[in-house]
Amino acid sequence: MSFSFELIRKDPHSGARAGLMRTPHGEVPTPVFMPVGTQATVKAVSPKELEELGATLILANAYHLYLRPGAEVIAKLGGLHRFMAWEGPILTDSGGFQVFSLEALRRVDDEGVLFRSHLDGSEHFFTPEKAIELQEKLGADIIMCFDECADPLDYEYNLRALERTHKWAERCQAAHTRGDQALFGIVQGGVFPELRAKSVEFLTSLDFPGYAIGGLSVGEPKAVTRRIAEFTASLLPEDRPRYLMGVGAPEDLFDYVARGIDMFDCVLPTRLGRTGTALTKRGRLNLRNARFADDPAPIEEGCQCYACRHFSRAYLRHLVKAKEILGIRLLTLHNLHFVLELMRRIRQSILDGTFAAFKEEFLSSYEAREDYRMRRPGGRRG
Ligand SMILES: [Zn+2]
């Protein structure tokens, strides 16, 4: 069975869309939030728990898995699904973003990228062909083209990088042999509308089954991210899923669903969980705060997650303060539930024709924070 995407309903008042992706490992209702499982594990939760949380698509990273344990090892053990015991759909990131991070990059030419492993400093050479071979060995349902990630604000660099990204997209497509994997193209072009338009024009001529918008949310002002994402999404074909890479804070989900984005990934829920912070309808709750020391309430009243059904803020605070593993696990479960449930409600509101009202209701009480940037240039993700 191969990949398909069906557009089910468009919101009449915004760019929001509800759809359904079909993959060899199951269906993915869109818009969708992908929990990030960089190292073939969504940190602190089991695949069984992910299933119970209703995750339908998870993201793993080809760069990290190439370095450790190695794609051959995973292929020999039956591929990524079998290796990590997650039978649902998986998307792998090609590694472009990681190898172009400042600390890794050694040299780039038309052939590929020489980079340094963040694990042991050893040098490796990635080409588009190698990125595809690697992702075919891993065996995810959706794989990504290998692209050059430029500083979004540097016009000259983006102009050059775009040329290369386009040639590499052609080479990725030519190298791709597995019919059971969907290869998505990645639109680049920084913060420059004319470059984004050029990129969309070229990549859509290659007719990919889906398109990602890359190179955003890497430090540029949020208003710029919104403008460029909206502009780019508006040029992409309606009958293909659109993936905004590295974005997915609760307020962003509304912002970008409204701008026609279908797929999101973000380390925020899992990373916050590990630092003792919970996502709630009012914003973030830092459970280290002394005021929760004897608070008998759950993280969020009415939340149906395992943590909220069984444990008080006081107990969770105690676990976090005592650095107990269970505290991290429970907060991660809650945060993932929060974001996945939010996305389910967003999708339902699009189907019901109430997206605008739901958006307004949620954002009127949610206190967004600006410090969630998880994909800095030169930083690593995951
Ligand atoms: Zn909860």
mmCIF file of C-alpha atoms and ligand atoms in Angstrom:
data_model
loop_
_atom_site.group_PDB
_atom_site.id
_atom_site.type_symbol
_atom_site.label_atom_id
_atom_site.label_comp_id
_atom_site.label_asym_id
_atom_site.label_seq_id
_atom_site.Cartn_x
_atom_site.Cartn_y
_atom_site.Cartn_z
ATOM 1 C CA MET A 1 0.000 0.000 0.000
ATOM 2 C CA SER A 2 1.331 3.420 -0.834
ATOM 3 C CA PHE A 3 0.812 6.905 0.482
ATOM 4 C CA SER A 4 -2.203 9.090 -0.184
ATOM 5 C CA PHE A 5 -3.707 12.317 1.106
ATOM 6 C CA GLU A 6 -7.341 13.266 1.044
ATOM 7 C CA LEU A 7 -8.556 16.775 1.772
ATOM 8 C CA ILE A 8 -11.814 16.378 3.691
ATOM 9 C CA ARG A 9 -12.926 19.837 4.717
ATOM 10 C CA LYS A 10 -11.730 23.396 4.301
ATOM 11 C CA ASP A 11 -12.593 26.058 6.838
ATOM 12 C CA PRO A 12 -14.547 28.787 5.022
ATOM 13 C CA HIS A 13 -13.087 31.579 7.195
ATOM 14 C CA SER A 14 -9.377 30.721 7.243
ATOM 15 C CA GLY A 15 -6.819 28.506 5.536
ATOM 16 C CA ALA A 16 -7.494 25.653 7.988
ATOM 17 C CA ARG A 17 -7.984 22.206 6.494
ATOM 18 C CA ALA A 18 -8.933 18.770 7.788
ATOM 19 C CA GLY A 19 -7.602 15.807 5.860
ATOM 20 C CA LEU A 20 -6.511 12.210 6.063
ATOM 21 C CA MET A 21 -3.156 10.719 5.124
ATOM 22 C CA ARG A 22 -2.985 7.005 4.443
ATOM 23 C CA THR A 23 0.331 5.242 4.964
ATOM 24 C CA PRO A 24 1.434 1.593 4.974
ATOM 25 C CA HIS A 25 1.361 1.682 8.793
ATOM 26 C CA GLY A 26 -2.001 3.337 9.245
ATOM 27 C CA GLU A 27 -4.063 6.455 8.801
ATOM 28 C CA VAL A 28 -3.061 9.904 9.993
ATOM 29 C CA PRO A 29 -5.865 12.434 10.431
ATOM 30 C CA THR A 30 -4.631 15.960 9.710
ATOM 31 C CA PRO A 31 -3.822 18.473 10.991
ATOM 32 C CA VAL A 32 -1.430 16.319 12.993
ATOM 33 C CA PHE A 33 1.113 16.912 15.750
ATOM 34 C CA MET A 34 4.107 14.571 15.642
ATOM 35 C CA PRO A 35 5.800 13.749 18.938
ATOM 36 C CA VAL A 36 9.564 13.873 18.393
ATOM 37 C CA GLY A 37 11.458 10.614 18.784
ATOM 38 C CA THR A 38 14.890 11.729 17.622
ATOM 39 C CA GLN A 39 16.703 8.597 18.797
ATOM 40 C CA ALA A 40 13.932 6.133 17.878
ATOM 41 C CA THR A 41 12.241 6.835 21.196
ATOM 42 C CA VAL A 42 9.918 9.609 22.261
ATOM 43 C CA LYS A 43 11.795 10.463 25.425
ATOM 44 C CA ALA A 44 10.391 8.873 28.596
ATOM 45 C CA VAL A 45 7.294 7.247 27.067
ATOM 46 C CA SER A 46 6.762 3.752 25.662
ATOM 47 C CA PRO A 47 5.228 3.043 22.246
ATOM 48 C CA LYS A 48 2.258 1.506 24.079
ATOM 49 C CA GLU A 49 1.725 4.790 25.915
ATOM 50 C CA LEU A 50 2.057 6.748 22.670
ATOM 51 C CA GLU A 51 -0.658 4.580 21.209
ATOM 52 C CA GLU A 52 -2.866 5.180 24.261
ATOM 53 C CA LEU A 53 -2.227 8.921 23.923
ATOM 54 C CA GLY A 54 -3.568 8.685 20.380
ATOM 55 C CA ALA A 55 -0.333 9.617 18.606
ATOM 56 C CA THR A 56 -0.763 8.756 14.921
ATOM 57 C CA LEU A 57 2.600 9.780 13.478
ATOM 58 C CA ILE A 58 5.969 10.181 15.151
ATOM 59 C CA LEU A 59 9.204 11.720 13.959
ATOM 60 C CA ALA A 60 12.634 10.123 14.122
ATOM 61 C CA ASN A 61 15.908 11.547 12.932
ATOM 62 C CA ALA A 62 18.055 9.924 10.252
ATOM 63 C CA TYR A 63 21.190 11.848 11.271
ATOM 64 C CA HIS A 64 21.093 10.663 14.867
ATOM 65 C CA LEU A 65 20.223 7.075 13.927
ATOM 66 C CA TYR A 66 22.937 6.998 11.264
ATOM 67 C CA LEU A 67 25.546 7.901 13.875
ATOM 68 C CA ARG A 68 24.076 5.612 16.513
ATOM 69 C CA PRO A 69 23.247 2.727 16.321
ATOM 70 C CA GLY A 70 23.693 2.872 12.515
ATOM 71 C CA ALA A 71 21.135 2.349 9.761
ATOM 72 C CA GLU A 72 22.504 -1.112 8.912
ATOM 73 C CA VAL A 73 21.894 -2.316 12.435
ATOM 74 C CA ILE A 74 18.312 -1.073 12.336
ATOM 75 C CA ALA A 75 17.726 -2.568 8.875
ATOM 76 C CA LYS A 76 19.119 -5.910 10.046
ATOM 77 C CA LEU A 77 16.748 -5.857 13.007
ATOM 78 C CA GLY A 78 13.741 -5.416 10.758
ATOM 79 C CA GLY A 79 13.631 -1.636 10.205
ATOM 80 C CA LEU A 80 12.686 1.239 12.437
ATOM 81 C CA HIS A 81 9.104 0.152 13.188
ATOM 82 C CA ARG A 82 10.204 -3.263 14.424
ATOM 83 C CA PHE A 83 13.351 -1.948 16.098
ATOM 84 C CA MET A 84 11.443 0.505 18.314
ATOM 85 C CA ALA A 85 8.238 -1.560 18.477
ATOM 86 C CA TRP A 86 6.041 1.226 17.127
ATOM 87 C CA GLU A 87 3.708 -0.144 14.504
ATOM 88 C CA GLY A 88 2.199 3.220 13.573
ATOM 89 C CA PRO A 89 3.365 5.666 10.912
ATOM 90 C CA ILE A 90 6.834 7.225 11.197
ATOM 91 C CA LEU A 91 8.446 10.187 9.446
ATOM 92 C CA THR A 92 12.215 10.563 9.299
ATOM 93 C CA ASP A 93 13.955 13.887 8.971
ATOM 94 C CA SER A 94 16.816 13.610 6.457
ATOM 95 C CA GLY A 95 19.453 15.133 8.711
ATOM 96 C CA GLY A 96 19.912 18.295 6.647
ATOM 97 C CA PHE A 97 19.100 20.523 9.581
ATOM 98 C CA GLN A 98 21.549 18.719 11.876
ATOM 99 C CA VAL A 99 24.530 18.614 9.522
ATOM 100 C CA PHE A 100 24.126 22.301 8.689
ATOM 101 C CA SER A 101 24.194 23.297 12.330
ATOM 102 C CA LEU A 102 27.178 25.517 13.010
ATOM 103 C CA GLU A 103 29.007 23.117 15.259
ATOM 104 C CA ALA A 104 28.757 20.207 12.802
ATOM 105 C CA LEU A 105 29.401 21.820 9.432
ATOM 106 C CA ARG A 106 32.815 21.313 7.870
ATOM 107 C CA ARG A 107 32.436 21.868 4.145
ATOM 108 C CA VAL A 108 29.636 21.964 1.623
ATOM 109 C CA ASP A 109 29.819 21.645 -2.136
ATOM 110 C CA ASP A 110 27.458 20.549 -4.875
ATOM 111 C CA GLU A 111 28.215 16.907 -4.172
ATOM 112 C CA GLY A 112 27.288 16.966 -0.478
ATOM 113 C CA VAL A 113 28.201 17.991 3.046
ATOM 114 C CA LEU A 114 31.199 17.108 5.157
ATOM 115 C CA PHE A 115 30.260 17.313 8.820
ATOM 116 C CA ARG A 116 31.471 16.336 12.224
ATOM 117 C CA SER A 117 29.637 13.938 14.480
ATOM 118 C CA HIS A 118 28.364 15.560 17.666
ATOM 119 C CA LEU A 119 29.124 12.275 19.442
ATOM 120 C CA ASP A 120 32.834 11.730 18.794
ATOM 121 C CA GLY A 121 33.925 14.462 16.370
ATOM 122 C CA SER A 122 34.467 11.960 13.551
ATOM 123 C CA GLU A 123 33.962 13.275 10.009
ATOM 124 C CA HIS A 124 31.194 12.053 7.724
ATOM 125 C CA PHE A 125 30.063 12.927 4.226
ATOM 126 C CA PHE A 126 26.358 13.122 3.358
ATOM 127 C CA THR A 127 25.021 13.328 -0.160
ATOM 128 C CA PRO A 128 21.377 13.379 -1.270
ATOM 129 C CA GLU A 129 21.796 9.767 -2.409
ATOM 130 C CA LYS A 130 23.195 8.756 0.962
ATOM 131 C CA ALA A 131 20.399 10.512 2.858
ATOM 132 C CA ILE A 132 17.839 8.568 0.829
ATOM 133 C CA GLU A 133 19.686 5.250 1.156
ATOM 134 C CA LEU A 134 19.824 5.806 4.886
ATOM 135 C CA GLN A 135 16.127 6.598 5.136
ATOM 136 C CA GLU A 136 15.246 3.595 2.987
ATOM 137 C CA LYS A 137 17.164 1.377 5.390
ATOM 138 C CA LEU A 138 15.306 2.885 8.339
ATOM 139 C CA GLY A 139 12.020 2.340 6.513
ATOM 140 C CA ALA A 140 9.820 5.212 7.727
ATOM 141 C CA ASP A 141 6.502 5.824 5.954
ATOM 142 C CA ILE A 142 7.408 9.411 5.108
ATOM 143 C CA ILE A 143 10.969 10.446 4.333
ATOM 144 C CA MET A 144 12.427 13.857 3.592
ATOM 145 C CA CYS A 145 14.668 15.281 0.893
ATOM 146 C CA PHE A 146 18.170 16.328 1.864
ATOM 147 C CA ASP A 147 18.306 20.122 1.763
ATOM 148 C CA GLU A 148 20.727 22.935 2.496
ATOM 149 C CA CYS A 149 19.618 24.920 5.538
ATOM 150 C CA ALA A 150 20.775 28.525 5.230
ATOM 151 C CA ASP A 151 20.579 31.425 7.674
ATOM 152 C CA PRO A 152 17.006 32.621 6.916
ATOM 153 C CA LEU A 153 18.037 36.299 6.881
ATOM 154 C CA ASP A 154 20.977 36.016 4.456
ATOM 155 C CA TYR A 155 19.688 36.662 0.917
ATOM 156 C CA GLU A 156 22.857 35.804 -0.983
ATOM 157 C CA TYR A 157 23.319 32.562 0.918
ATOM 158 C CA ASN A 158 19.676 31.608 0.403
ATOM 159 C CA LEU A 159 19.948 32.267 -3.294
ATOM 160 C CA ARG A 160 22.914 29.908 -3.580
ATOM 161 C CA ALA A 161 21.507 27.333 -1.175
ATOM 162 C CA LEU A 162 18.223 27.217 -3.024
ATOM 163 C CA GLU A 163 19.896 26.247 -6.274
ATOM 164 C CA ARG A 164 21.628 23.410 -4.497
ATOM 165 C CA THR A 165 18.546 22.328 -2.544
ATOM 166 C CA HIS A 166 16.673 22.037 -5.830
ATOM 167 C CA LYS A 167 19.391 19.978 -7.518
ATOM 168 C CA TRP A 168 19.541 17.796 -4.433
ATOM 169 C CA ALA A 169 15.762 17.333 -4.469
ATOM 170 C CA GLU A 170 16.051 15.977 -8.019
ATOM 171 C CA ARG A 171 18.853 13.666 -6.945
ATOM 172 C CA CYS A 172 16.850 12.504 -3.904
ATOM 173 C CA GLN A 173 13.904 11.703 -6.128
ATOM 174 C CA ALA A 174 16.119 9.819 -8.589
ATOM 175 C CA ALA A 175 17.751 7.834 -5.772
ATOM 176 C CA HIS A 176 14.463 6.930 -4.089
ATOM 177 C CA THR A 177 13.485 3.333 -4.856
ATOM 178 C CA ARG A 178 11.024 2.211 -2.171
ATOM 179 C CA GLY A 179 7.447 2.547 -3.394
ATOM 180 C CA ASP A 180 6.095 2.100 0.142
ATOM 181 C CA GLN A 181 7.708 5.343 1.326
ATOM 182 C CA ALA A 182 6.498 8.843 0.479
ATOM 183 C CA LEU A 183 9.341 11.287 -0.234
ATOM 184 C CA PHE A 184 8.476 14.885 0.652
ATOM 185 C CA GLY A 185 10.167 17.925 -0.848
ATOM 186 C CA ILE A 186 11.376 20.767 1.384
ATOM 187 C CA VAL A 187 10.731 24.360 0.355
ATOM 188 C CA GLN A 188 13.562 26.723 1.329
ATOM 189 C CA GLY A 189 14.249 30.395 0.604
ATOM 190 C CA GLY A 190 14.631 31.988 4.031
ATOM 191 C CA VAL A 191 12.473 35.011 4.746
ATOM 192 C CA PHE A 192 12.364 36.073 1.075
ATOM 193 C CA PRO A 193 9.000 35.669 -0.661
ATOM 194 C CA GLU A 194 10.466 35.617 -4.169
ATOM 195 C CA LEU A 195 12.850 32.814 -3.220
ATOM 196 C CA ARG A 196 10.055 30.866 -1.527
ATOM 197 C CA ALA A 197 7.921 31.252 -4.650
ATOM 198 C CA LYS A 198 10.807 30.074 -6.821
ATOM 199 C CA SER A 199 11.317 27.084 -4.547
ATOM 200 C CA VAL A 200 7.634 26.117 -4.628
ATOM 201 C CA GLU A 201 7.578 26.440 -8.404
ATOM 202 C CA PHE A 202 10.581 24.176 -8.845
ATOM 203 C CA LEU A 203 9.676 21.558 -6.248
ATOM 204 C CA THR A 204 6.051 21.231 -7.342
ATOM 205 C CA SER A 205 7.320 20.603 -10.889
ATOM 206 C CA LEU A 206 8.906 17.438 -9.409
ATOM 207 C CA ASP A 207 5.474 16.426 -8.106
ATOM 208 C CA PHE A 208 6.227 15.261 -4.561
ATOM 209 C CA PRO A 209 3.404 13.615 -2.557
ATOM 210 C CA GLY A 210 3.877 16.213 0.186
ATOM 211 C CA TYR A 211 5.813 19.388 0.911
ATOM 212 C CA ALA A 212 7.599 20.703 3.953
ATOM 213 C CA ILE A 213 8.408 24.312 4.677
ATOM 214 C CA GLY A 214 11.927 24.330 6.062
ATOM 215 C CA GLY A 215 14.287 26.983 7.330
ATOM 216 C CA LEU A 216 11.773 28.828 9.496
ATOM 217 C CA SER A 217 11.418 29.218 13.255
ATOM 218 C CA VAL A 218 15.191 29.313 13.586
ATOM 219 C CA GLY A 219 15.477 32.669 15.309
ATOM 220 C CA GLU A 220 13.762 35.123 12.957
ATOM 221 C CA PRO A 221 10.939 37.275 14.419
ATOM 222 C CA LYS A 222 7.669 35.400 14.878
ATOM 223 C CA ALA A 223 5.720 37.799 12.680
ATOM 224 C CA VAL A 224 8.119 37.020 9.843
ATOM 225 C CA THR A 225 7.720 33.262 10.365
ATOM 226 C CA ARG A 226 3.951 33.677 10.146
ATOM 227 C CA ARG A 227 4.070 35.816 7.033
ATOM 228 C CA ILE A 228 6.471 33.548 5.144
ATOM 229 C CA ALA A 229 4.728 30.333 6.217
ATOM 230 C CA GLU A 230 1.361 31.714 5.134
ATOM 231 C CA PHE A 231 2.720 32.954 1.826
ATOM 232 C CA THR A 232 4.484 29.667 1.097
ATOM 233 C CA ALA A 233 1.496 27.529 2.094
ATOM 234 C CA SER A 234 -0.753 29.573 -0.186
ATOM 235 C CA LEU A 235 1.408 28.628 -3.194
ATOM 236 C CA LEU A 236 1.503 24.898 -2.455
ATOM 237 C CA PRO A 237 -0.921 22.515 -4.167
ATOM 238 C CA GLU A 238 -4.110 21.996 -2.240
ATOM 239 C CA ASP A 239 -4.131 18.233 -2.643
ATOM 240 C CA ARG A 240 -0.790 17.622 -0.897
ATOM 241 C CA PRO A 241 -0.032 17.746 2.841
ATOM 242 C CA ARG A 242 2.012 20.714 4.092
ATOM 243 C CA TYR A 243 4.483 20.270 6.911
ATOM 244 C CA LEU A 244 5.945 23.205 8.855
ATOM 245 C CA MET A 245 9.145 21.785 10.316
ATOM 246 C CA GLY A 246 10.059 22.330 13.957
ATOM 247 C CA VAL A 247 6.958 24.292 14.920
ATOM 248 C CA GLY A 248 4.275 23.144 17.346
ATOM 249 C CA ALA A 249 3.782 25.176 20.535
ATOM 250 C CA PRO A 250 0.060 25.245 21.438
ATOM 251 C CA GLU A 251 -0.515 28.807 20.171
ATOM 252 C CA ASP A 252 1.440 27.993 16.992
ATOM 253 C CA LEU A 253 -0.876 25.112 16.185
ATOM 254 C CA PHE A 254 -3.788 27.534 15.883
ATOM 255 C CA ASP A 255 -1.738 30.154 14.040
ATOM 256 C CA TYR A 256 -0.444 27.807 11.402
ATOM 257 C CA VAL A 257 -3.447 25.530 11.028
ATOM 258 C CA ALA A 258 -5.278 28.763 10.190
ATOM 259 C CA ARG A 259 -2.601 29.403 7.560
ATOM 260 C CA GLY A 260 -3.092 26.049 5.860
ATOM 261 C CA ILE A 261 -0.454 23.876 7.549
ATOM 262 C CA ASP A 262 -1.291 20.179 8.087
ATOM 263 C CA MET A 263 1.724 18.726 9.902
ATOM 264 C CA PHE A 264 3.774 19.852 12.891
ATOM 265 C CA ASP A 265 6.600 18.564 15.048
ATOM 266 C CA CYS A 266 8.076 20.121 18.158
ATOM 267 C CA VAL A 267 10.136 18.945 21.118
ATOM 268 C CA LEU A 268 8.300 21.382 23.404
ATOM 269 C CA PRO A 269 5.895 18.984 25.220
ATOM 270 C CA THR A 270 8.558 16.373 25.904
ATOM 271 C CA ARG A 271 11.339 18.824 26.720
ATOM 272 C CA LEU A 272 9.164 20.861 29.071
ATOM 273 C CA GLY A 273 8.110 17.634 30.777
ATOM 274 C CA ARG A 274 11.722 16.885 31.577
ATOM 275 C CA THR A 275 12.178 20.281 33.196
ATOM 276 C CA GLY A 276 9.148 19.975 35.474
ATOM 277 C CA THR A 277 6.827 22.183 33.441
ATOM 278 C CA ALA A 278 3.281 21.279 32.423
ATOM 279 C CA LEU A 279 1.216 22.710 29.569
ATOM 280 C CA THR A 280 -2.295 23.774 30.566
ATOM 281 C CA LYS A 281 -5.152 25.715 29.029
ATOM 282 C CA ARG A 282 -3.931 28.799 30.909
ATOM 283 C CA GLY A 283 -0.315 28.425 29.809
ATOM 284 C CA ARG A 284 2.660 26.819 31.478
ATOM 285 C CA LEU A 285 2.738 25.520 35.033
ATOM 286 C CA ASN A 286 6.144 25.198 36.649
ATOM 287 C CA LEU A 287 5.685 22.456 39.196
ATOM 288 C CA ARG A 288 8.879 23.378 40.993
ATOM 289 C CA ASN A 289 7.054 26.375 42.358
ATOM 290 C CA ALA A 290 6.660 26.260 46.156
ATOM 291 C CA ARG A 291 2.966 27.117 45.948
ATOM 292 C CA PHE A 292 2.251 23.579 44.720
ATOM 293 C CA ALA A 293 3.910 21.912 47.726
ATOM 294 C CA ASP A 294 0.595 20.855 49.289
ATOM 295 C CA ASP A 295 -1.727 21.389 46.324
ATOM 296 C CA PRO A 296 -4.130 18.417 46.084
ATOM 297 C CA ALA A 297 -5.421 19.391 42.598
ATOM 298 C CA PRO A 298 -4.313 17.607 39.421
ATOM 299 C CA ILE A 299 -2.147 19.503 36.924
ATOM 300 C CA GLU A 300 -5.339 20.414 35.111
ATOM 301 C CA GLU A 301 -8.895 19.843 36.287
ATOM 302 C CA GLY A 302 -10.791 17.697 33.792
ATOM 303 C CA CYS A 303 -7.684 16.443 31.963
ATOM 304 C CA GLN A 304 -8.110 12.771 31.098
ATOM 305 C CA CYS A 305 -4.426 11.872 31.035
ATOM 306 C CA TYR A 306 -3.023 9.233 33.403
ATOM 307 C CA ALA A 307 -1.090 11.828 35.433
ATOM 308 C CA CYS A 308 -4.133 14.022 36.046
ATOM 309 C CA ARG A 309 -6.463 11.117 36.811
ATOM 310 C CA HIS A 310 -4.214 9.799 39.586
ATOM 311 C CA PHE A 311 -1.796 12.344 40.972
ATOM 312 C CA SER A 312 -1.805 15.697 42.740
ATOM 313 C CA ARG A 313 0.370 18.668 41.883
ATOM 314 C CA ALA A 314 1.944 18.195 45.309
ATOM 315 C CA TYR A 315 3.021 14.639 44.485
ATOM 316 C CA LEU A 316 4.284 15.595 41.027
ATOM 317 C CA ARG A 317 6.211 18.505 42.522
ATOM 318 C CA HIS A 318 7.743 16.123 45.033
ATOM 319 C CA LEU A 319 8.849 13.753 42.233
ATOM 320 C CA VAL A 320 10.332 16.608 40.223
ATOM 321 C CA LYS A 321 12.181 18.033 43.244
ATOM 322 C CA ALA A 322 13.474 14.583 44.181
ATOM 323 C CA LYS A 323 14.548 14.042 40.542
ATOM 324 C CA GLU A 324 12.528 10.865 40.326
ATOM 325 C CA ILE A 325 12.149 9.340 36.852
ATOM 326 C CA LEU A 326 8.409 8.931 37.348
ATOM 327 C CA GLY A 327 7.987 12.701 37.599
ATOM 328 C CA ILE A 328 9.488 13.181 34.142
ATOM 329 C CA ARG A 329 7.376 10.376 32.736
ATOM 330 C CA LEU A 330 4.117 11.683 34.169
ATOM 331 C CA LEU A 331 4.730 15.253 33.026
ATOM 332 C CA THR A 332 5.692 14.059 29.553
ATOM 333 C CA LEU A 333 2.514 11.971 29.361
ATOM 334 C CA HIS A 334 0.426 14.957 30.394
ATOM 335 C CA ASN A 335 2.124 17.363 27.974
ATOM 336 C CA LEU A 336 1.822 14.996 25.034
ATOM 337 C CA HIS A 337 -1.804 14.340 25.900
ATOM 338 C CA PHE A 338 -2.395 18.083 26.074
ATOM 339 C CA VAL A 339 -0.989 18.782 22.610
ATOM 340 C CA LEU A 340 -2.430 15.687 20.918
ATOM 341 C CA GLU A 341 -5.865 16.319 22.423
ATOM 342 C CA LEU A 342 -5.664 19.966 21.396
ATOM 343 C CA MET A 343 -4.935 18.923 17.826
ATOM 344 C CA ARG A 344 -7.841 16.457 17.833
ATOM 345 C CA ARG A 345 -10.149 19.234 18.997
ATOM 346 C CA ILE A 346 -8.758 21.616 16.378
ATOM 347 C CA ARG A 347 -9.448 19.046 13.673
ATOM 348 C CA GLN A 348 -12.948 18.397 14.976
ATOM 349 C CA SER A 349 -13.648 22.129 15.047
ATOM 350 C CA ILE A 350 -12.632 22.383 11.389
ATOM 351 C CA LEU A 351 -15.009 19.522 10.555
ATOM 352 C CA ASP A 352 -17.767 21.186 12.605
ATOM 353 C CA GLY A 353 -17.166 24.624 11.110
ATOM 354 C CA THR A 354 -16.307 26.087 14.531
ATOM 355 C CA PHE A 355 -12.545 26.516 14.167
ATOM 356 C CA ALA A 356 -12.540 30.321 14.481
ATOM 357 C CA ALA A 357 -14.608 30.240 17.673
ATOM 358 C CA PHE A 358 -12.469 27.484 19.187
ATOM 359 C CA LYS A 359 -9.293 29.371 18.300
ATOM 360 C CA GLU A 360 -10.543 32.534 19.927
ATOM 361 C CA GLU A 361 -11.755 30.710 23.017
ATOM 362 C CA PHE A 362 -8.449 28.899 23.501
ATOM 363 C CA LEU A 363 -6.146 31.842 22.827
ATOM 364 C CA SER A 364 -8.150 34.220 25.032
ATOM 365 C CA SER A 365 -7.172 32.256 28.137
ATOM 366 C CA TYR A 366 -3.824 30.798 27.038
ATOM 367 C CA GLU A 367 -0.764 32.752 28.036
ATOM 368 C CA ALA A 368 1.791 32.107 25.312
ATOM 369 C CA ARG A 369 5.475 32.324 25.995
ATOM 370 C CA GLU A 370 8.072 33.483 23.538
ATOM 371 C CA ASP A 371 11.000 31.525 24.870
ATOM 372 C CA TYR A 372 10.119 28.139 23.446
ATOM 373 C CA ARG A 373 12.397 28.345 20.399
ATOM 374 C CA MET A 374 13.669 24.826 20.098
ATOM 375 C CA ARG A 375 15.359 24.990 16.705
ATOM 376 C CA ARG A 376 18.034 27.611 16.910
ATOM 377 C CA PRO A 377 20.526 27.958 14.086
ATOM 378 C CA GLY A 378 23.624 26.192 15.230
ATOM 379 C CA GLY A 379 21.693 24.293 17.842
ATOM 380 C CA ARG A 380 20.764 20.692 17.769
ATOM 381 C CA ARG A 381 17.318 19.400 17.978
ATOM 382 C CA GLY A 382 15.867 16.679 20.145
HETATM 383 ZN ZN ZN B 1 -3.183 15.691 32.378
#
